[in-house]
Amino acid sequence: MIIGSGITITSGVQIIGEISALYPFSTFTFTTGNTVGATGANVQWLFANSYSASNAGNVWLTNTTYYGVSKPGYQYWVVPETAQYTIEVAGARSGIPTYSNVNAAARYGRGAVMRGTFTLQQGTNVTIAVGQPSANTTQPSTFSSPGGGGGTFVVLPGNFPLIIAGGGGGNGNWTSNTATYFAGNGVTTTFGGNSFNGAPGGFNGWGGNSHVNRNGVVSANGYDGGGGGGFILPGVIGTGSNLRPGTTTTNNVGQGGWHFLANLVGGAASTTYPPPSTSAGGFGGGGGAGPITGGGGGGYSGGGGAYSNASTAIDSGGGGGSWIAANATAVATSDGQYERSGTFGSESITNLATVNAGPGYVRITKV
């Protein structure tokens, strides 16, 4: 005799069969809805710009029991059935400058790419925050420095990070200083990357530093960009005054990006030198730019903002850090490394040999 879905009773013995999926699912890519800048997209914008063409095969998208946006940029997805899922995440690039120095446009930071396979339980509410690029800067001369790109986060209930990819740092540009300072790509370590001149990235989920170097020496520059936000704490403002103070008044410097446990809003750019000379960090914790310094990338730990031992000098932000939970299998990363090791557990890490030159994304595929 059969009673209910998946339950069979034979000779008085109950045998539990396979539990039905909540809805059909094979693969889906979560995106930014082509949103750029400091604030994440709402659900209306995502459907208008990304998901409308996906509805036919993914009816769950229009059911708020299974999918929605809890606050700007924070999408939620309910796991349809207990199974293994491969999750690939990419942090966002920084903004790209339009500037008289012909090398400037090639020096922006790219996002890290991380992949792993996980067993997820049916009904688990997964939070997905997809990193956004900072806006491009279009000042053709004098100053042209973008904020850092946002990190991309996949997080389980209880604020348990599953997989995170760091965003790219922004590069600094100034007519009076034409040195080639490459911004940092998102890194495959849990600590964030340093700025080109040595402002240290964050560690253990903290935001990136700014206006100080690895030896604790205070910057002589008054135009430093903000550090990228991390998972637990925001990035440091370009004045080096502890953590981001929660004000939009930045004057000559960039603000640090916010962290995942807050709202991941990108740090504000210099108000004395506003766009198009600078841009705010991208959603996902990107640090805001100073006029001649880029912001750090957001990620598990934020990328460094800026530092200089000269009174007025450019610097480019470091890339945000990445994370992958210990229960992952079939791990693959941008450079075939995680925490500077080529193995994860007892398995070799696959080298994807690529970084992300566009907006962030999260691609989930049922194995």
Tab-separated table of C-alpha atoms in Angstrom:
chain	number	residue	atom	x	y	z
A	1	MET	CA	0.000	0.000	0.000
A	2	ILE	CA	1.312	3.450	-0.847
A	3	ILE	CA	0.440	6.441	1.332
A	4	GLY	CA	1.787	9.839	0.363
A	5	SER	CA	4.744	10.614	-1.891
A	6	GLY	CA	7.729	8.331	-1.491
A	7	ILE	CA	6.404	6.254	1.470
A	8	THR	CA	5.596	2.558	1.011
A	9	ILE	CA	4.199	0.164	3.667
A	10	THR	CA	4.717	-3.559	3.049
A	11	SER	CA	3.680	-6.239	5.614
A	12	GLY	CA	3.472	-3.573	8.286
A	13	VAL	CA	7.061	-2.294	7.661
A	14	GLN	CA	7.450	1.350	6.622
A	15	ILE	CA	10.146	2.020	3.996
A	16	ILE	CA	11.110	5.617	3.414
A	17	GLY	CA	11.767	6.285	-0.246
A	18	GLU	CA	13.243	9.307	-2.022
A	19	ILE	CA	11.695	12.617	-0.976
A	20	SER	CA	10.345	14.557	-3.920
A	21	ALA	CA	12.158	17.703	-5.027
A	22	LEU	CA	10.487	20.999	-4.166
A	23	TYR	CA	10.780	21.994	-7.830
A	24	PRO	CA	12.751	20.938	-10.935
A	25	PHE	CA	16.302	22.288	-11.002
A	26	SER	CA	19.390	21.569	-13.090
A	27	THR	CA	21.492	24.743	-13.299
A	28	PHE	CA	21.117	28.495	-12.885
A	29	THR	CA	23.388	31.541	-12.928
A	30	PHE	CA	22.680	34.325	-10.441
A	31	THR	CA	23.830	37.744	-11.678
A	32	THR	CA	23.877	41.452	-10.861
A	33	GLY	CA	21.210	42.399	-13.404
A	34	ASN	CA	23.952	44.471	-15.099
A	35	THR	CA	23.997	46.730	-12.048
A	36	VAL	CA	27.105	48.857	-11.505
A	37	GLY	CA	28.163	50.727	-8.392
A	38	ALA	CA	27.773	50.721	-4.650
A	39	THR	CA	24.214	49.463	-4.079
A	40	GLY	CA	22.865	46.025	-4.950
A	41	ALA	CA	19.890	45.398	-7.211
A	42	ASN	CA	16.297	44.806	-6.124
A	43	VAL	CA	14.181	41.963	-7.474
A	44	GLN	CA	12.336	44.131	-10.004
A	45	TRP	CA	15.613	45.224	-11.570
A	46	LEU	CA	16.958	41.675	-11.698
A	47	PHE	CA	13.884	40.427	-13.549
A	48	ALA	CA	13.871	43.379	-15.923
A	49	ASN	CA	17.549	43.001	-16.831
A	50	SER	CA	18.622	39.386	-16.302
A	51	TYR	CA	16.067	36.812	-15.283
A	52	SER	CA	13.048	37.371	-17.538
A	53	ALA	CA	14.480	35.129	-20.261
A	54	SER	CA	15.179	32.405	-17.679
A	55	ASN	CA	11.632	32.093	-16.373
A	56	ALA	CA	10.362	29.495	-18.804
A	57	GLY	CA	12.538	26.692	-17.471
A	58	ASN	CA	12.787	27.978	-13.925
A	59	VAL	CA	9.288	28.563	-12.585
A	60	TRP	CA	10.705	28.622	-9.048
A	61	LEU	CA	12.090	32.103	-9.786
A	62	THR	CA	8.608	33.597	-9.519
A	63	ASN	CA	7.738	31.784	-6.286
A	64	THR	CA	8.864	33.804	-3.267
A	65	THR	CA	8.917	30.621	-1.199
A	66	TYR	CA	11.983	29.574	-3.188
A	67	TYR	CA	13.570	32.779	-4.515
A	68	GLY	CA	13.633	36.483	-3.785
A	69	VAL	CA	15.686	39.467	-2.612
A	70	SER	CA	15.753	40.022	1.150
A	71	LYS	CA	17.512	43.413	0.916
A	72	PRO	CA	19.313	45.195	-1.952
A	73	GLY	CA	21.768	42.775	-3.516
A	74	TYR	CA	21.035	39.880	-1.126
A	75	GLN	CA	19.273	37.170	-3.134
A	76	TYR	CA	17.967	34.027	-1.479
A	77	TRP	CA	17.542	30.588	-3.027
A	78	VAL	CA	15.947	27.574	-1.333
A	79	VAL	CA	17.627	24.233	-2.118
A	80	PRO	CA	15.125	22.054	-4.017
A	81	GLU	CA	16.397	18.651	-2.907
A	82	THR	CA	19.186	17.067	-0.917
A	83	ALA	CA	21.944	16.482	-3.449
A	84	GLN	CA	25.407	17.525	-4.535
A	85	TYR	CA	25.721	20.906	-6.214
A	86	THR	CA	28.701	22.423	-7.962
A	87	ILE	CA	28.928	26.131	-7.182
A	88	GLU	CA	31.174	28.490	-9.156
A	89	VAL	CA	31.519	32.079	-7.962
A	90	ALA	CA	33.392	35.046	-9.396
A	91	GLY	CA	34.200	38.396	-7.845
A	92	ALA	CA	33.643	41.553	-9.874
A	93	ARG	CA	36.283	43.596	-11.662
A	94	SER	CA	36.903	47.182	-10.658
A	95	GLY	CA	35.857	50.122	-12.787
A	96	ILE	CA	37.905	50.887	-15.906
A	97	PRO	CA	39.373	54.378	-16.320
A	98	THR	CA	39.205	56.459	-19.482
A	99	TYR	CA	42.441	58.352	-19.141
A	100	SER	CA	45.197	59.954	-21.189
A	101	ASN	CA	47.730	57.349	-20.045
A	102	VAL	CA	47.284	54.569	-22.616
A	103	ASN	CA	48.171	51.862	-20.091
A	104	ALA	CA	45.573	52.904	-17.533
A	105	ALA	CA	42.643	50.943	-18.955
A	106	ALA	CA	44.633	47.689	-18.845
A	107	ARG	CA	45.556	48.009	-15.169
A	108	TYR	CA	42.192	47.524	-13.469
A	109	GLY	CA	41.746	44.586	-11.082
A	110	ARG	CA	39.880	41.418	-12.055
A	111	GLY	CA	37.827	39.139	-9.799
A	112	ALA	CA	38.891	35.761	-8.457
A	113	VAL	CA	37.017	32.618	-9.590
A	114	MET	CA	36.333	29.788	-7.101
A	115	ARG	CA	34.530	26.469	-7.617
A	116	GLY	CA	33.593	23.575	-5.376
A	117	THR	CA	31.041	20.771	-5.004
A	118	PHE	CA	28.932	20.619	-1.841
A	119	THR	CA	26.129	18.488	-0.443
A	120	LEU	CA	23.195	20.791	0.290
A	121	GLN	CA	20.085	19.843	2.241
A	122	GLN	CA	16.588	20.309	0.874
A	123	GLY	CA	14.881	23.442	2.152
A	124	THR	CA	18.097	25.256	3.127
A	125	ASN	CA	17.785	28.996	2.544
A	126	VAL	CA	21.006	30.083	0.829
A	127	THR	CA	22.019	33.751	0.684
A	128	ILE	CA	23.689	34.896	-2.537
A	129	ALA	CA	25.299	38.339	-2.883
A	130	VAL	CA	26.798	38.894	-6.330
A	131	GLY	CA	29.609	41.456	-6.546
A	132	GLN	CA	29.236	44.461	-8.813
A	133	PRO	CA	31.912	46.455	-10.645
A	134	SER	CA	32.559	50.000	-9.566
A	135	ALA	CA	31.622	52.610	-12.142
A	136	ASN	CA	34.127	53.470	-14.855
A	137	THR	CA	35.866	56.838	-14.540
A	138	THR	CA	35.754	59.045	-17.608
A	139	GLN	CA	38.042	61.953	-16.705
A	140	PRO	CA	40.390	61.998	-19.725
A	141	SER	CA	43.225	63.737	-17.872
A	142	THR	CA	44.375	64.967	-14.432
A	143	PHE	CA	42.662	62.385	-12.135
A	144	SER	CA	40.882	59.131	-12.991
A	145	SER	CA	40.706	56.455	-10.285
A	146	PRO	CA	37.930	53.846	-9.848
A	147	GLY	CA	36.733	52.130	-6.680
A	148	GLY	CA	37.322	48.458	-6.000
A	149	GLY	CA	35.138	45.667	-7.344
A	150	GLY	CA	32.735	43.782	-5.100
A	151	GLY	CA	33.264	40.290	-3.774
A	152	THR	CA	30.694	37.523	-4.365
A	153	PHE	CA	29.298	35.571	-1.409
A	154	VAL	CA	27.334	32.313	-0.976
A	155	VAL	CA	26.346	31.899	2.671
A	156	LEU	CA	24.323	29.299	4.596
A	157	PRO	CA	21.938	30.017	7.508
A	158	GLY	CA	23.687	31.145	10.671
A	159	ASN	CA	26.071	33.272	8.558
A	160	PHE	CA	28.179	30.249	7.654
A	161	PRO	CA	30.244	31.152	4.551
A	162	LEU	CA	30.199	28.401	1.939
A	163	ILE	CA	32.189	29.912	-0.935
A	164	ILE	CA	33.371	33.481	-1.599
A	165	ALA	CA	35.379	35.065	-4.427
A	166	GLY	CA	37.256	38.352	-3.991
A	167	GLY	CA	36.767	41.387	-6.231
A	168	GLY	CA	39.511	43.301	-8.044
A	169	GLY	CA	41.159	46.486	-6.792
A	170	GLY	CA	40.929	49.828	-8.592
A	171	ASN	CA	43.984	51.463	-10.155
A	172	GLY	CA	45.097	55.028	-9.375
A	173	ASN	CA	45.864	57.571	-12.106
A	174	TRP	CA	47.264	61.105	-12.034
A	175	THR	CA	48.804	63.220	-14.797
A	176	SER	CA	51.769	64.190	-12.591
A	177	ASN	CA	52.589	60.561	-11.761
A	178	THR	CA	52.540	58.233	-14.756
A	179	ALA	CA	54.129	55.178	-13.144
A	180	THR	CA	52.548	51.822	-14.026
A	181	TYR	CA	50.797	50.614	-10.874
A	182	PHE	CA	48.671	47.546	-11.551
A	183	ALA	CA	45.623	47.031	-9.354
A	184	GLY	CA	45.405	43.663	-7.605
A	185	ASN	CA	43.188	40.846	-8.856
A	186	GLY	CA	40.981	39.013	-6.378
A	187	VAL	CA	43.186	36.512	-4.538
A	188	THR	CA	42.712	32.845	-3.638
A	189	THR	CA	43.773	33.311	-0.026
A	190	THR	CA	41.477	34.088	2.882
A	191	PHE	CA	43.461	37.276	3.550
A	192	GLY	CA	43.071	40.196	1.166
A	193	GLY	CA	45.769	41.380	-1.214
A	194	ASN	CA	47.979	44.375	-0.473
A	195	SER	CA	47.796	47.594	-2.440
A	196	PHE	CA	50.597	48.081	-4.973
A	197	ASN	CA	52.562	50.214	-2.487
A	198	GLY	CA	51.862	47.980	0.493
A	199	ALA	CA	48.677	48.942	2.335
A	200	PRO	CA	47.831	45.507	3.798
A	201	GLY	CA	44.702	43.563	3.059
A	202	GLY	CA	42.500	42.299	5.863
A	203	PHE	CA	42.560	38.835	7.411
A	204	ASN	CA	40.112	36.531	9.227
A	205	GLY	CA	37.141	38.236	7.544
A	206	TRP	CA	38.216	41.805	8.351
A	207	GLY	CA	38.247	44.689	5.899
A	208	GLY	CA	41.377	45.945	4.181
A	209	ASN	CA	43.612	48.631	5.652
A	210	SER	CA	44.455	52.034	4.187
A	211	HIS	CA	46.802	54.952	4.892
A	212	VAL	CA	49.302	52.636	6.579
A	213	ASN	CA	51.812	50.096	5.296
A	214	ARG	CA	52.681	46.584	6.459
A	215	ASN	CA	55.125	47.971	9.026
A	216	GLY	CA	52.566	50.326	10.539
A	217	VAL	CA	54.094	53.456	8.973
A	218	VAL	CA	51.447	56.114	8.310
A	219	SER	CA	51.061	57.320	4.725
A	220	ALA	CA	52.342	60.747	3.740
A	221	ASN	CA	49.569	60.937	1.156
A	222	GLY	CA	46.307	62.806	1.776
A	223	TYR	CA	44.433	61.177	-1.122
A	224	ASP	CA	44.256	57.489	-0.228
A	225	GLY	CA	41.493	55.114	-1.339
A	226	GLY	CA	39.384	53.005	1.026
A	227	GLY	CA	40.052	49.388	1.909
A	228	GLY	CA	37.694	46.672	0.704
A	229	GLY	CA	35.065	45.264	3.056
A	230	GLY	CA	35.298	41.725	4.409
A	231	PHE	CA	32.844	39.164	5.744
A	232	ILE	CA	32.893	40.361	9.363
A	233	LEU	CA	34.183	43.964	9.340
A	234	PRO	CA	34.275	46.899	6.886
A	235	GLY	CA	37.318	48.396	5.198
A	236	VAL	CA	39.360	51.265	6.611
A	237	ILE	CA	38.738	54.791	5.321
A	238	GLY	CA	41.524	56.530	3.368
A	239	THR	CA	42.472	58.632	6.389
A	240	GLY	CA	43.326	55.455	8.288
A	241	SER	CA	40.865	56.425	11.028
A	242	ASN	CA	39.967	52.969	12.292
A	243	LEU	CA	36.979	51.480	10.473
A	244	ARG	CA	34.530	53.150	8.149
A	245	PRO	CA	32.658	55.779	10.202
A	246	GLY	CA	29.318	55.487	8.424
A	247	THR	CA	29.288	58.927	6.853
A	248	THR	CA	29.281	59.928	3.189
A	249	THR	CA	31.663	62.846	3.805
A	250	THR	CA	35.019	61.686	2.499
A	251	ASN	CA	36.710	64.895	1.258
A	252	ASN	CA	39.986	63.912	-0.463
A	253	VAL	CA	39.886	60.192	0.349
A	254	GLY	CA	37.842	57.079	-0.342
A	255	GLN	CA	35.768	55.229	2.256
A	256	GLY	CA	36.087	51.576	3.110
A	257	GLY	CA	33.501	49.150	1.754
A	258	TRP	CA	30.891	47.650	4.046
A	259	HIS	CA	31.016	43.991	5.082
A	260	PHE	CA	28.667	41.026	4.511
A	261	LEU	CA	27.204	41.122	8.023
A	262	ALA	CA	26.076	44.720	7.359
A	263	ASN	CA	24.971	45.501	3.783
A	264	LEU	CA	28.050	45.158	1.481
A	265	VAL	CA	27.511	48.690	0.125
A	266	GLY	CA	30.582	49.973	-1.703
A	267	GLY	CA	32.614	52.731	-0.072
A	268	ALA	CA	31.955	56.307	-1.139
A	269	ALA	CA	34.511	58.041	-3.355
A	270	SER	CA	36.217	61.362	-2.758
A	271	THR	CA	33.701	64.208	-2.534
A	272	THR	CA	36.310	66.859	-3.312
A	273	TYR	CA	37.087	65.044	-6.564
A	274	PRO	CA	33.771	63.384	-7.427
A	275	PRO	CA	32.870	61.367	-10.527
A	276	PRO	CA	34.000	61.286	-13.282
A	277	SER	CA	37.390	61.661	-11.559
A	278	THR	CA	36.596	58.878	-9.055
A	279	SER	CA	33.969	56.236	-8.378
A	280	ALA	CA	32.497	54.504	-5.347
A	281	GLY	CA	33.325	50.869	-4.696
A	282	GLY	CA	31.124	48.175	-6.189
A	283	PHE	CA	28.442	46.369	-4.164
A	284	GLY	CA	30.145	43.465	-2.470
A	285	GLY	CA	32.339	45.649	-0.282
A	286	GLY	CA	34.507	47.464	-2.826
A	287	GLY	CA	36.468	50.380	-1.338
A	288	GLY	CA	35.867	53.905	-2.640
A	289	ALA	CA	38.522	55.728	-4.660
A	290	GLY	CA	40.550	58.797	-3.831
A	291	PRO	CA	41.323	61.085	-6.777
A	292	ILE	CA	44.708	59.458	-7.472
A	293	THR	CA	44.267	56.123	-5.675
A	294	GLY	CA	41.995	53.174	-6.371
A	295	GLY	CA	39.898	51.343	-3.774
A	296	GLY	CA	40.490	47.830	-2.451
A	297	GLY	CA	38.379	44.894	-3.624
A	298	GLY	CA	35.711	43.342	-1.405
A	299	GLY	CA	35.809	39.696	-0.374
A	300	TYR	CA	36.086	37.315	2.562
A	301	SER	CA	38.803	39.704	3.761
A	302	GLY	CA	39.080	43.064	2.021
A	303	GLY	CA	41.889	44.224	-0.230
A	304	GLY	CA	44.205	47.033	0.895
A	305	GLY	CA	43.318	50.611	0.003
A	306	ALA	CA	46.337	52.866	-0.527
A	307	TYR	CA	49.638	53.965	0.964
A	308	SER	CA	52.486	56.220	-0.097
A	309	ASN	CA	55.725	57.420	1.427
A	310	ALA	CA	55.489	60.570	-0.703
A	311	SER	CA	53.249	63.527	0.053
A	312	THR	CA	51.206	63.168	-3.149
A	313	ALA	CA	51.401	59.901	-5.065
A	314	ILE	CA	49.248	57.323	-6.806
A	315	ASP	CA	48.494	53.825	-5.536
A	316	SER	CA	46.297	50.967	-6.731
A	317	GLY	CA	44.061	48.830	-4.488
A	318	GLY	CA	44.595	45.197	-3.602
A	319	GLY	CA	42.210	42.400	-4.528
A	320	GLY	CA	39.750	40.906	-2.057
A	321	GLY	CA	40.298	37.536	-0.385
A	322	SER	CA	38.368	34.329	-1.076
A	323	TRP	CA	36.968	31.423	0.948
A	324	ILE	CA	35.827	27.857	0.468
A	325	ALA	CA	34.282	25.700	3.198
A	326	ALA	CA	36.193	22.633	4.391
A	327	ASN	CA	33.549	20.141	3.155
A	328	ALA	CA	34.047	21.103	-0.498
A	329	THR	CA	35.220	18.572	-3.078
A	330	ALA	CA	36.406	18.979	-6.681
A	331	VAL	CA	37.850	22.395	-5.832
A	332	ALA	CA	39.018	24.676	-8.645
A	333	THR	CA	40.384	28.220	-8.437
A	334	SER	CA	41.737	31.023	-10.597
A	335	ASP	CA	45.345	29.973	-10.087
A	336	GLY	CA	45.111	26.366	-8.891
A	337	GLN	CA	45.882	27.458	-5.339
A	338	TYR	CA	44.002	28.015	-2.088
A	339	GLU	CA	45.791	29.446	0.902
A	340	ARG	CA	48.958	29.102	-1.223
A	341	SER	CA	48.553	25.339	-1.500
A	342	GLY	CA	47.875	23.274	-4.603
A	343	THR	CA	45.786	20.748	-2.680
A	344	PHE	CA	42.519	20.929	-0.783
A	345	GLY	CA	42.102	18.101	1.665
A	346	SER	CA	43.579	15.132	-0.165
A	347	GLU	CA	42.660	16.372	-3.650
A	348	SER	CA	44.610	18.459	-6.141
A	349	ILE	CA	43.056	21.833	-6.936
A	350	THR	CA	42.158	22.367	-10.589
A	351	ASN	CA	43.756	25.448	-12.121
A	352	LEU	CA	41.084	27.418	-13.981
A	353	ALA	CA	43.828	29.761	-15.237
A	354	THR	CA	41.424	32.670	-15.500
A	355	VAL	CA	40.229	35.733	-13.654
A	356	ASN	CA	36.896	37.480	-14.112
A	357	ALA	CA	36.946	40.653	-16.216
A	358	GLY	CA	33.247	41.438	-15.763
A	359	PRO	CA	30.494	41.552	-13.144
A	360	GLY	CA	30.405	38.838	-10.515
A	361	TYR	CA	28.232	35.745	-10.829
A	362	VAL	CA	27.160	32.577	-8.994
A	363	ARG	CA	26.531	29.473	-11.108
A	364	ILE	CA	24.879	26.523	-9.309
A	365	THR	CA	24.575	23.145	-11.014
A	366	LYS	CA	23.000	19.998	-9.580
A	367	VAL	CA	25.439	17.125	-10.002
